[in-house]
């Protein structure tokens, strides 16, 4: 008992020391943790209050955006447009309509509807517009600028009502909103960001404004003392700190106890080493030579005994590893059984196939993997092999990890000693299910191929170019109406008019050899059964025969008679469409002249009647628009039918661009676009029709103006490079989507219309541009990064040598 006393005393000493360290650690951790938690709580409260103010600011911004969007929709309402023309309906529909706008999103708003002189037509029943507001409105009507302003805590805005019959405002929709009504909290202050210097305890956040109000630069300020502090007490954190501190105290105590037992470490290590020696096998282990003299002497004796045992075991282990490595590396399932047939071992492939853990299958469990219907026959053959001692082979299904049965070819053989006695049985199982499935798949594929060939009215064959012998698919009769074994029988079916070209095509392909010998032709064939004439698409290619040395022609024939008939019908329909468009354009053009003359007579006869003059102007504009559409329709029809004759001569594209700009300038100025033209100093000469080239450039400019929002930017550039003249028209308008870009030059193709795009059209301009450019031997392309990112149209023409 004496040796046990010192460790106990050391354990008590280390336990006392661990308790003192634990108490000190708990006190220190508690103080530091309280300071950190309280500091983090303060930071969290500040951050949450700032986010709350930012959320209030976003709420005010969203309310402003909703108000301006709703008022913009009201300004675009046809009710206001009708009221400008017919004020008699004010009490009937205008006043009730405006009275429904007293609040938007719960925010009071004052709305006033006036004529083009700023005189009141109707309001929403809210008073508050005085003479200063009317003077401000008249100033906006005179300048034509829709710009909001702030005055004495109120936001004033106006929407100028413009319509297609005049370029000046015909009326206005003015609104007024109190900033105090937008505040999300009573103590909040909503004002311009630079109105004053923020106070020490104030939290400020910018208000996100819609584009029309961005110049106001509003900010929301709130007193942080009036905001709630979400985090009040860190009591739960103290519980966590206490738990962590207790865990640390326990850890320190355990470490001290472990240190106390370290005094007997050498003996305990030797004891653990001796306990590890046993039935697990002999390993290359060594007892630690450390500690007292007695422990070192005992460890040396154990090591000498282990050396002798290891030398004997190493040889046996090397032979065992060789056998297992060989068995585990082959793809077959390998097993071994004792002389009585009890299975003792499976290789890794067996466990991978079954999904069982190594050693989990007993001598009886392997029978559960067999098909119950086949297992009796397998067991009978296995017992016969054990009794006779002769090898055997059989095929049977086994269930794998996936739950499906796989077919295996099994071979079993006995292993005998020098006296001929059976020591064990050795068996291998080879998975042949994929081979069987491949055979079934080949048969199925051949059946599907024959069905597909019949359904597609297709036949395939191989032909020897020297002998003319042919081997063909079983469905040859479905295409040609007969089976033939020599190529001469096929030539008898080919239409006489197509025989010469087909022979030359095949002969040329055979002369090119294996690397490039292929042909394609579409001759007419007379079916041998019913005498009908059909169209056949024949494709052939030289290749190697089944022996890998001879050359054969692999050919496929497809009956395309229905496709040919469909193509002829489409061509006929296209010609009839062109003829109809030409006739329609001529018929539409005839009544335009008298309508235009009648409009001019009305304007002259009733010059003193503003209403009649306005109506006649509308008629004249629409007649001009109709004439432009009819002219485009006639041009497209003439170009499509090949009736356009170009008067070609040397033309300077700089002059062409200048005239096109002059033609398009009214439309560009109406929409207040910024047009930029960049022309080279040297002439850019091409061979073409001056009038048609001006038409091309003008159509591209008009297209850019139509699909660019008011105040947009259009840039025209002209340069020459590598013998080509390049004219590019770029804009920052609506752009072209990826679905429209491939067909943008097709007839009657248009992009989506926008509210500010008043120009009409039939989608003829770009189609006419492509036709005229191709007649000049050039090409036109379109590109766009996407919707809302503008587009670029580029015309390339060959320069005059």
mmCIF file of N, CA and C in Angstrom, residues 598-693:
data_model
loop_
_atom_site.group_PDB
_atom_site.id
_atom_site.type_symbol
_atom_site.label_atom_id
_atom_site.label_comp_id
_atom_site.label_asym_id
_atom_site.label_seq_id
_atom_site.Cartn_x
_atom_site.Cartn_y
_atom_site.Cartn_z
ATOM 1 N N UNK A 598 -58.907 67.660 -100.046
ATOM 2 C CA UNK A 598 -60.063 68.089 -99.255
ATOM 3 C C UNK A 598 -59.614 68.735 -97.950
ATOM 4 N N UNK A 599 -58.563 68.172 -97.322
ATOM 5 C CA UNK A 599 -58.077 68.775 -96.083
ATOM 6 C C UNK A 599 -57.527 70.178 -96.334
ATOM 7 N N UNK A 600 -56.781 70.359 -97.438
ATOM 8 C CA UNK A 600 -56.248 71.691 -97.767
ATOM 9 C C UNK A 600 -57.380 72.684 -98.029
ATOM 10 N N UNK A 601 -58.437 72.238 -98.732
ATOM 11 C CA UNK A 601 -59.573 73.140 -99.012
ATOM 12 C C UNK A 601 -60.285 73.534 -97.726
ATOM 13 N N UNK A 602 -60.437 72.575 -96.810
ATOM 14 C CA UNK A 602 -61.060 72.913 -95.524
ATOM 15 C C UNK A 602 -60.224 73.941 -94.766
ATOM 16 N N UNK A 603 -58.893 73.761 -94.775
ATOM 17 C CA UNK A 603 -58.041 74.690 -94.043
ATOM 18 C C UNK A 603 -58.108 76.094 -94.647
ATOM 19 N N UNK A 604 -58.192 76.190 -95.961
ATOM 20 C CA UNK A 604 -58.241 77.510 -96.624
ATOM 21 C C UNK A 604 -59.627 78.129 -96.463
ATOM 22 N N UNK A 605 -60.682 77.322 -96.639
ATOM 23 C CA UNK A 605 -62.047 77.879 -96.612
ATOM 24 C C UNK A 605 -62.451 78.314 -95.211
ATOM 25 N N UNK A 606 -61.946 77.609 -94.220
ATOM 26 C CA UNK A 606 -62.322 77.934 -92.838
ATOM 27 C C UNK A 606 -61.086 78.344 -92.033
ATOM 28 N N UNK A 607 -60.342 79.269 -92.601
ATOM 29 C CA UNK A 607 -59.108 79.716 -91.935
ATOM 30 C C UNK A 607 -59.415 80.398 -90.607
ATOM 31 N N UNK A 608 -60.605 80.989 -90.482
ATOM 32 C CA UNK A 608 -60.945 81.686 -89.233
ATOM 33 C C UNK A 608 -61.563 80.792 -88.186
ATOM 34 N N UNK A 609 -61.766 79.522 -88.501
ATOM 35 C CA UNK A 609 -62.366 78.591 -87.544
ATOM 36 C C UNK A 609 -61.265 77.713 -86.926
ATOM 37 N N UNK A 610 -60.866 77.968 -85.708
ATOM 38 C CA UNK A 610 -59.757 77.167 -85.122
ATOM 39 C C UNK A 610 -60.085 75.675 -85.070
ATOM 40 N N UNK A 611 -61.336 75.351 -84.751
ATOM 41 C CA UNK A 611 -61.675 73.933 -84.631
ATOM 42 C C UNK A 611 -61.560 73.213 -85.970
ATOM 43 N N UNK A 612 -62.078 73.859 -87.027
ATOM 44 C CA UNK A 612 -61.992 73.246 -88.357
ATOM 45 C C UNK A 612 -60.546 73.180 -88.812
ATOM 46 N N UNK A 613 -59.774 74.251 -88.543
ATOM 47 C CA UNK A 613 -58.354 74.246 -88.924
ATOM 48 C C UNK A 613 -57.602 73.121 -88.205
ATOM 49 N N UNK A 614 -57.943 72.920 -86.913
ATOM 50 C CA UNK A 614 -57.282 71.841 -86.169
ATOM 51 C C UNK A 614 -57.611 70.470 -86.765
ATOM 52 N N UNK A 615 -58.886 70.264 -87.109
ATOM 53 C CA UNK A 615 -59.283 68.980 -87.695
ATOM 54 C C UNK A 615 -58.614 68.767 -89.045
ATOM 55 N N UNK A 616 -58.557 69.820 -89.869
ATOM 56 C CA UNK A 616 -57.921 69.666 -91.184
ATOM 57 C C UNK A 616 -56.425 69.387 -91.045
ATOM 58 N N UNK A 617 -55.789 69.992 -90.040
ATOM 59 C CA UNK A 617 -54.360 69.691 -89.816
ATOM 60 C C UNK A 617 -54.176 68.224 -89.436
ATOM 61 N N UNK A 618 -55.081 67.710 -88.599
ATOM 62 C CA UNK A 618 -54.986 66.293 -88.203
ATOM 63 C C UNK A 618 -55.129 65.393 -89.432
ATOM 64 N N UNK A 619 -56.122 65.718 -90.277
ATOM 65 C CA UNK A 619 -56.331 64.907 -91.484
ATOM 66 C C UNK A 619 -55.100 64.963 -92.378
ATOM 67 N N UNK A 620 -54.518 66.181 -92.551
ATOM 68 C CA UNK A 620 -53.339 66.318 -93.422
ATOM 69 C C UNK A 620 -52.163 65.512 -92.886
ATOM 70 N N UNK A 621 -51.947 65.550 -91.557
ATOM 71 C CA UNK A 621 -50.841 64.788 -90.995
ATOM 72 C C UNK A 621 -51.043 63.291 -91.184
ATOM 73 N N UNK A 622 -52.255 62.821 -90.932
ATOM 74 C CA UNK A 622 -52.506 61.394 -91.075
ATOM 75 C C UNK A 622 -52.412 60.939 -92.527
ATOM 76 N N UNK A 623 -52.827 61.806 -93.467
ATOM 77 C CA UNK A 623 -52.689 61.461 -94.891
ATOM 78 C C UNK A 623 -51.210 61.369 -95.263
ATOM 79 N N UNK A 624 -50.393 62.284 -94.733
ATOM 80 C CA UNK A 624 -48.958 62.224 -95.016
ATOM 81 C C UNK A 624 -48.352 60.948 -94.438
ATOM 82 N N UNK A 625 -48.805 60.600 -93.219
ATOM 83 C CA UNK A 625 -48.305 59.357 -92.619
ATOM 84 C C UNK A 625 -48.717 58.142 -93.447
ATOM 85 N N UNK A 626 -49.992 58.128 -93.916
ATOM 86 C CA UNK A 626 -50.455 57.020 -94.752
ATOM 87 C C UNK A 626 -49.666 56.955 -96.054
ATOM 88 N N UNK A 627 -49.374 58.135 -96.643
ATOM 89 C CA UNK A 627 -48.617 58.132 -97.897
ATOM 90 C C UNK A 627 -47.214 57.553 -97.684
ATOM 91 N N UNK A 628 -46.601 57.898 -96.514
ATOM 92 C CA UNK A 628 -45.272 57.358 -96.224
ATOM 93 C C UNK A 628 -45.321 55.824 -96.086
ATOM 94 N N UNK A 629 -46.361 55.314 -95.391
ATOM 95 C CA UNK A 629 -46.482 53.865 -95.242
ATOM 96 C C UNK A 629 -46.722 53.179 -96.582
ATOM 97 N N UNK A 630 -47.574 53.776 -97.427
ATOM 98 C CA UNK A 630 -47.864 53.179 -98.736
ATOM 99 C C UNK A 630 -46.620 53.194 -99.605
ATOM 100 N N UNK A 631 -45.839 54.283 -99.540
ATOM 101 C CA UNK A 631 -44.596 54.335 -100.330
ATOM 102 C C UNK A 631 -43.622 53.249 -99.884
ATOM 103 N N UNK A 632 -43.490 53.054 -98.561
ATOM 104 C CA UNK A 632 -42.621 51.973 -98.077
ATOM 105 C C UNK A 632 -43.117 50.617 -98.544
ATOM 106 N N UNK A 633 -44.455 50.434 -98.499
ATOM 107 C CA UNK A 633 -45.017 49.161 -98.942
ATOM 108 C C UNK A 633 -44.745 48.920 -100.420
ATOM 109 N N UNK A 634 -44.865 49.974 -101.229
ATOM 110 C CA UNK A 634 -44.580 49.852 -102.669
ATOM 111 C C UNK A 634 -43.107 49.549 -102.897
ATOM 112 N N UNK A 635 -42.228 50.234 -102.155
ATOM 113 C CA UNK A 635 -40.792 49.996 -102.330
ATOM 114 C C UNK A 635 -40.436 48.556 -101.978
ATOM 115 N N UNK A 636 -40.952 48.068 -100.850
ATOM 116 C CA UNK A 636 -40.656 46.692 -100.452
ATOM 117 C C UNK A 636 -41.172 45.706 -101.495
ATOM 118 N N UNK A 637 -42.367 45.968 -102.010
ATOM 119 C CA UNK A 637 -42.931 45.075 -103.023
ATOM 120 C C UNK A 637 -42.084 45.071 -104.286
ATOM 121 N N UNK A 638 -41.638 46.259 -104.715
ATOM 122 C CA UNK A 638 -40.818 46.321 -105.933
ATOM 123 C C UNK A 638 -39.482 45.614 -105.730
ATOM 124 N N UNK A 639 -38.849 45.848 -104.561
ATOM 125 C CA UNK A 639 -37.549 45.232 -104.313
ATOM 126 C C UNK A 639 -37.689 43.717 -104.231
ATOM 127 N N UNK A 640 -38.747 43.246 -103.527
ATOM 128 C CA UNK A 640 -38.936 41.799 -103.375
ATOM 129 C C UNK A 640 -39.152 41.116 -104.715
ATOM 130 N N UNK A 641 -39.885 41.779 -105.609
ATOM 131 C CA UNK A 641 -40.174 41.175 -106.914
ATOM 132 C C UNK A 641 -39.098 41.488 -107.950
ATOM 133 N N UNK A 642 -38.038 42.197 -107.554
ATOM 134 C CA UNK A 642 -36.953 42.480 -108.486
ATOM 135 C C UNK A 642 -37.295 43.534 -109.511
ATOM 136 N N UNK A 643 -38.216 44.471 -109.186
ATOM 137 C CA UNK A 643 -38.628 45.493 -110.142
ATOM 138 C C UNK A 643 -37.890 46.818 -109.956
ATOM 139 N N UNK A 644 -36.992 46.887 -108.948
ATOM 140 C CA UNK A 644 -36.268 48.133 -108.689
ATOM 141 C C UNK A 644 -35.001 48.156 -109.540
ATOM 142 N N UNK A 645 -34.804 49.245 -110.276
ATOM 143 C CA UNK A 645 -33.605 49.442 -111.097
ATOM 144 C C UNK A 645 -32.788 50.564 -110.486
ATOM 145 N N UNK A 646 -31.530 50.283 -110.167
ATOM 146 C CA UNK A 646 -30.661 51.275 -109.543
ATOM 147 C C UNK A 646 -29.974 52.116 -110.607
ATOM 148 N N UNK A 647 -29.976 53.426 -110.376
ATOM 149 C CA UNK A 647 -29.220 54.354 -111.240
ATOM 150 C C UNK A 647 -27.864 54.572 -110.582
ATOM 151 N N UNK A 648 -26.914 53.689 -110.876
ATOM 152 C CA UNK A 648 -25.657 53.646 -110.148
ATOM 153 C C UNK A 648 -24.634 54.588 -110.762
ATOM 154 N N UNK A 649 -23.929 55.245 -109.881
ATOM 155 C CA UNK A 649 -22.807 56.099 -110.245
ATOM 156 C C UNK A 649 -21.968 56.331 -108.998
ATOM 157 N N UNK A 650 -20.840 57.017 -109.171
ATOM 158 C CA UNK A 650 -19.995 57.302 -108.016
ATOM 159 C C UNK A 650 -20.700 58.298 -107.092
ATOM 160 N N UNK A 651 -20.893 57.916 -105.825
ATOM 161 C CA UNK A 651 -21.627 58.740 -104.864
ATOM 162 C C UNK A 651 -20.762 58.941 -103.631
ATOM 163 N N UNK A 652 -20.735 60.205 -103.146
ATOM 164 C CA UNK A 652 -20.027 60.529 -101.902
ATOM 165 C C UNK A 652 -20.992 60.308 -100.741
ATOM 166 N N UNK A 653 -20.661 59.364 -99.879
ATOM 167 C CA UNK A 653 -21.554 59.042 -98.761
ATOM 168 C C UNK A 653 -21.693 60.195 -97.771
ATOM 169 N N UNK A 654 -20.751 61.108 -97.761
ATOM 170 C CA UNK A 654 -20.896 62.267 -96.854
ATOM 171 C C UNK A 654 -22.120 63.096 -97.254
ATOM 172 N N UNK A 655 -22.297 63.298 -98.575
ATOM 173 C CA UNK A 655 -23.472 64.023 -99.051
ATOM 174 C C UNK A 655 -24.749 63.239 -98.764
ATOM 175 N N UNK A 656 -24.697 61.904 -98.902
ATOM 176 C CA UNK A 656 -25.860 61.071 -98.612
ATOM 177 C C UNK A 656 -26.285 61.234 -97.150
ATOM 178 N N UNK A 657 -25.310 61.191 -96.235
ATOM 179 C CA UNK A 657 -25.631 61.333 -94.818
ATOM 180 C C UNK A 657 -26.212 62.713 -94.533
ATOM 181 N N UNK A 658 -25.661 63.749 -95.170
ATOM 182 C CA UNK A 658 -26.175 65.105 -94.946
ATOM 183 C C UNK A 658 -27.626 65.238 -95.357
ATOM 184 N N UNK A 659 -27.994 64.706 -96.529
ATOM 185 C CA UNK A 659 -29.384 64.804 -96.963
ATOM 186 C C UNK A 659 -30.301 63.963 -96.073
ATOM 187 N N UNK A 660 -29.848 62.795 -95.635
ATOM 188 C CA UNK A 660 -30.666 61.963 -94.753
ATOM 189 C C UNK A 660 -30.919 62.655 -93.420
ATOM 190 N N UNK A 661 -29.893 63.357 -92.902
ATOM 191 C CA UNK A 661 -30.067 64.093 -91.644
ATOM 192 C C UNK A 661 -31.110 65.190 -91.802
ATOM 193 N N UNK A 662 -31.078 65.893 -92.932
ATOM 194 C CA UNK A 662 -32.064 66.944 -93.164
ATOM 195 C C UNK A 662 -33.475 66.361 -93.247
ATOM 196 N N UNK A 663 -33.640 65.212 -93.872
ATOM 197 C CA UNK A 663 -34.967 64.600 -93.947
ATOM 198 C C UNK A 663 -35.481 64.186 -92.569
ATOM 199 N N UNK A 664 -34.599 63.697 -91.715
ATOM 200 C CA UNK A 664 -35.022 63.195 -90.401
ATOM 201 C C UNK A 664 -35.012 64.265 -89.319
ATOM 202 N N UNK A 665 -34.503 65.457 -89.618
ATOM 203 C CA UNK A 665 -34.359 66.470 -88.565
ATOM 204 C C UNK A 665 -35.688 66.856 -87.921
ATOM 205 N N UNK A 666 -36.823 66.998 -88.674
ATOM 206 C CA UNK A 666 -38.078 67.352 -87.983
ATOM 207 C C UNK A 666 -38.465 66.342 -86.905
ATOM 208 N N UNK A 667 -38.344 65.063 -87.194
ATOM 209 C CA UNK A 667 -38.682 64.050 -86.197
ATOM 210 C C UNK A 667 -37.711 64.100 -85.020
ATOM 211 N N UNK A 668 -36.419 64.310 -85.299
ATOM 212 C CA UNK A 668 -35.423 64.383 -84.230
ATOM 213 C C UNK A 668 -35.682 65.579 -83.325
ATOM 214 N N UNK A 669 -35.991 66.728 -83.933
ATOM 215 C CA UNK A 669 -36.234 67.929 -83.122
ATOM 216 C C UNK A 669 -37.536 67.818 -82.345
ATOM 217 N N UNK A 670 -38.551 67.183 -82.951
ATOM 218 C CA UNK A 670 -39.824 67.022 -82.231
ATOM 219 C C UNK A 670 -39.625 66.243 -80.935
ATOM 220 N N UNK A 671 -38.778 65.251 -80.955
ATOM 221 C CA UNK A 671 -38.533 64.430 -79.778
ATOM 222 C C UNK A 671 -37.340 64.910 -78.962
ATOM 223 N N UNK A 672 -36.786 66.099 -79.347
ATOM 224 C CA UNK A 672 -35.716 66.765 -78.587
ATOM 225 C C UNK A 672 -34.509 65.843 -78.381
ATOM 226 N N UNK A 673 -34.150 65.103 -79.447
ATOM 227 C CA UNK A 673 -32.964 64.262 -79.387
ATOM 228 C C UNK A 673 -31.707 65.105 -79.605
ATOM 229 N N UNK A 674 -30.593 64.623 -79.076
ATOM 230 C CA UNK A 674 -29.295 65.238 -79.338
ATOM 231 C C UNK A 674 -28.610 64.410 -80.427
ATOM 232 N N UNK A 675 -28.559 65.014 -81.641
ATOM 233 C CA UNK A 675 -28.025 64.313 -82.812
ATOM 234 C C UNK A 675 -26.577 64.739 -83.036
ATOM 235 N N UNK A 676 -25.683 63.749 -83.118
ATOM 236 C CA UNK A 676 -24.259 63.983 -83.348
ATOM 237 C C UNK A 676 -23.844 63.268 -84.620
ATOM 238 N N UNK A 677 -23.235 64.023 -85.557
ATOM 239 C CA UNK A 677 -22.822 63.478 -86.857
ATOM 240 C C UNK A 677 -21.313 63.648 -86.987
ATOM 241 N N UNK A 678 -20.594 62.537 -87.220
ATOM 242 C CA UNK A 678 -19.135 62.557 -87.378
ATOM 243 C C UNK A 678 -18.793 62.051 -88.782
ATOM 244 N N UNK A 679 -18.351 62.969 -89.662
ATOM 245 C CA UNK A 679 -18.010 62.624 -91.039
ATOM 246 C C UNK A 679 -16.523 62.847 -91.282
ATOM 247 N N UNK A 680 -15.887 62.022 -92.119
ATOM 248 C CA UNK A 680 -14.457 62.230 -92.405
ATOM 249 C C UNK A 680 -14.241 63.435 -93.336
ATOM 250 N N UNK A 681 -13.029 63.937 -93.330
ATOM 251 C CA UNK A 681 -12.726 65.074 -94.200
ATOM 252 C C UNK A 681 -12.623 64.650 -95.656
ATOM 253 N N UNK A 682 -12.090 63.486 -95.939
ATOM 254 C CA UNK A 682 -11.924 63.021 -97.318
ATOM 255 C C UNK A 682 -13.228 62.401 -97.808
ATOM 256 N N UNK A 683 -13.505 62.470 -99.125
ATOM 257 C CA UNK A 683 -14.711 61.863 -99.681
ATOM 258 C C UNK A 683 -14.696 60.351 -99.472
ATOM 259 N N UNK A 684 -15.899 59.790 -99.274
ATOM 260 C CA UNK A 684 -16.088 58.348 -99.153
ATOM 261 C C UNK A 684 -16.959 57.935 -100.333
ATOM 262 N N UNK A 685 -16.337 57.455 -101.407
ATOM 263 C CA UNK A 685 -17.016 57.218 -102.679
ATOM 264 C C UNK A 685 -17.411 55.741 -102.797
ATOM 265 N N UNK A 686 -18.677 55.524 -103.181
ATOM 266 C CA UNK A 686 -19.189 54.183 -103.453
ATOM 267 C C UNK A 686 -19.945 54.220 -104.767
ATOM 268 N N UNK A 687 -20.160 53.051 -105.346
ATOM 269 C CA UNK A 687 -20.906 52.928 -106.586
ATOM 270 C C UNK A 687 -22.342 52.574 -106.229
ATOM 271 N N UNK A 688 -23.290 53.542 -106.384
ATOM 272 C CA UNK A 688 -24.649 53.277 -105.974
ATOM 273 C C UNK A 688 -25.619 54.313 -106.457
ATOM 274 N N UNK A 689 -26.873 54.110 -106.094
ATOM 275 C CA UNK A 689 -27.966 55.016 -106.431
ATOM 276 C C UNK A 689 -28.092 56.036 -105.307
ATOM 277 N N UNK A 690 -27.870 57.301 -105.627
ATOM 278 C CA UNK A 690 -27.852 58.346 -104.601
ATOM 279 C C UNK A 690 -29.178 58.399 -103.844
ATOM 280 N N UNK A 691 -30.288 58.370 -104.581
ATOM 281 C CA UNK A 691 -31.607 58.500 -103.937
ATOM 282 C C UNK A 691 -31.875 57.334 -102.992
ATOM 283 N N UNK A 692 -31.549 56.106 -103.434
ATOM 284 C CA UNK A 692 -31.804 54.941 -102.605
ATOM 285 C C UNK A 692 -30.891 54.910 -101.370
ATOM 286 N N UNK A 693 -29.660 55.372 -101.525
ATOM 287 C CA UNK A 693 -28.774 55.403 -100.363
ATOM 288 C C UNK A 693 -29.242 56.422 -99.333
#
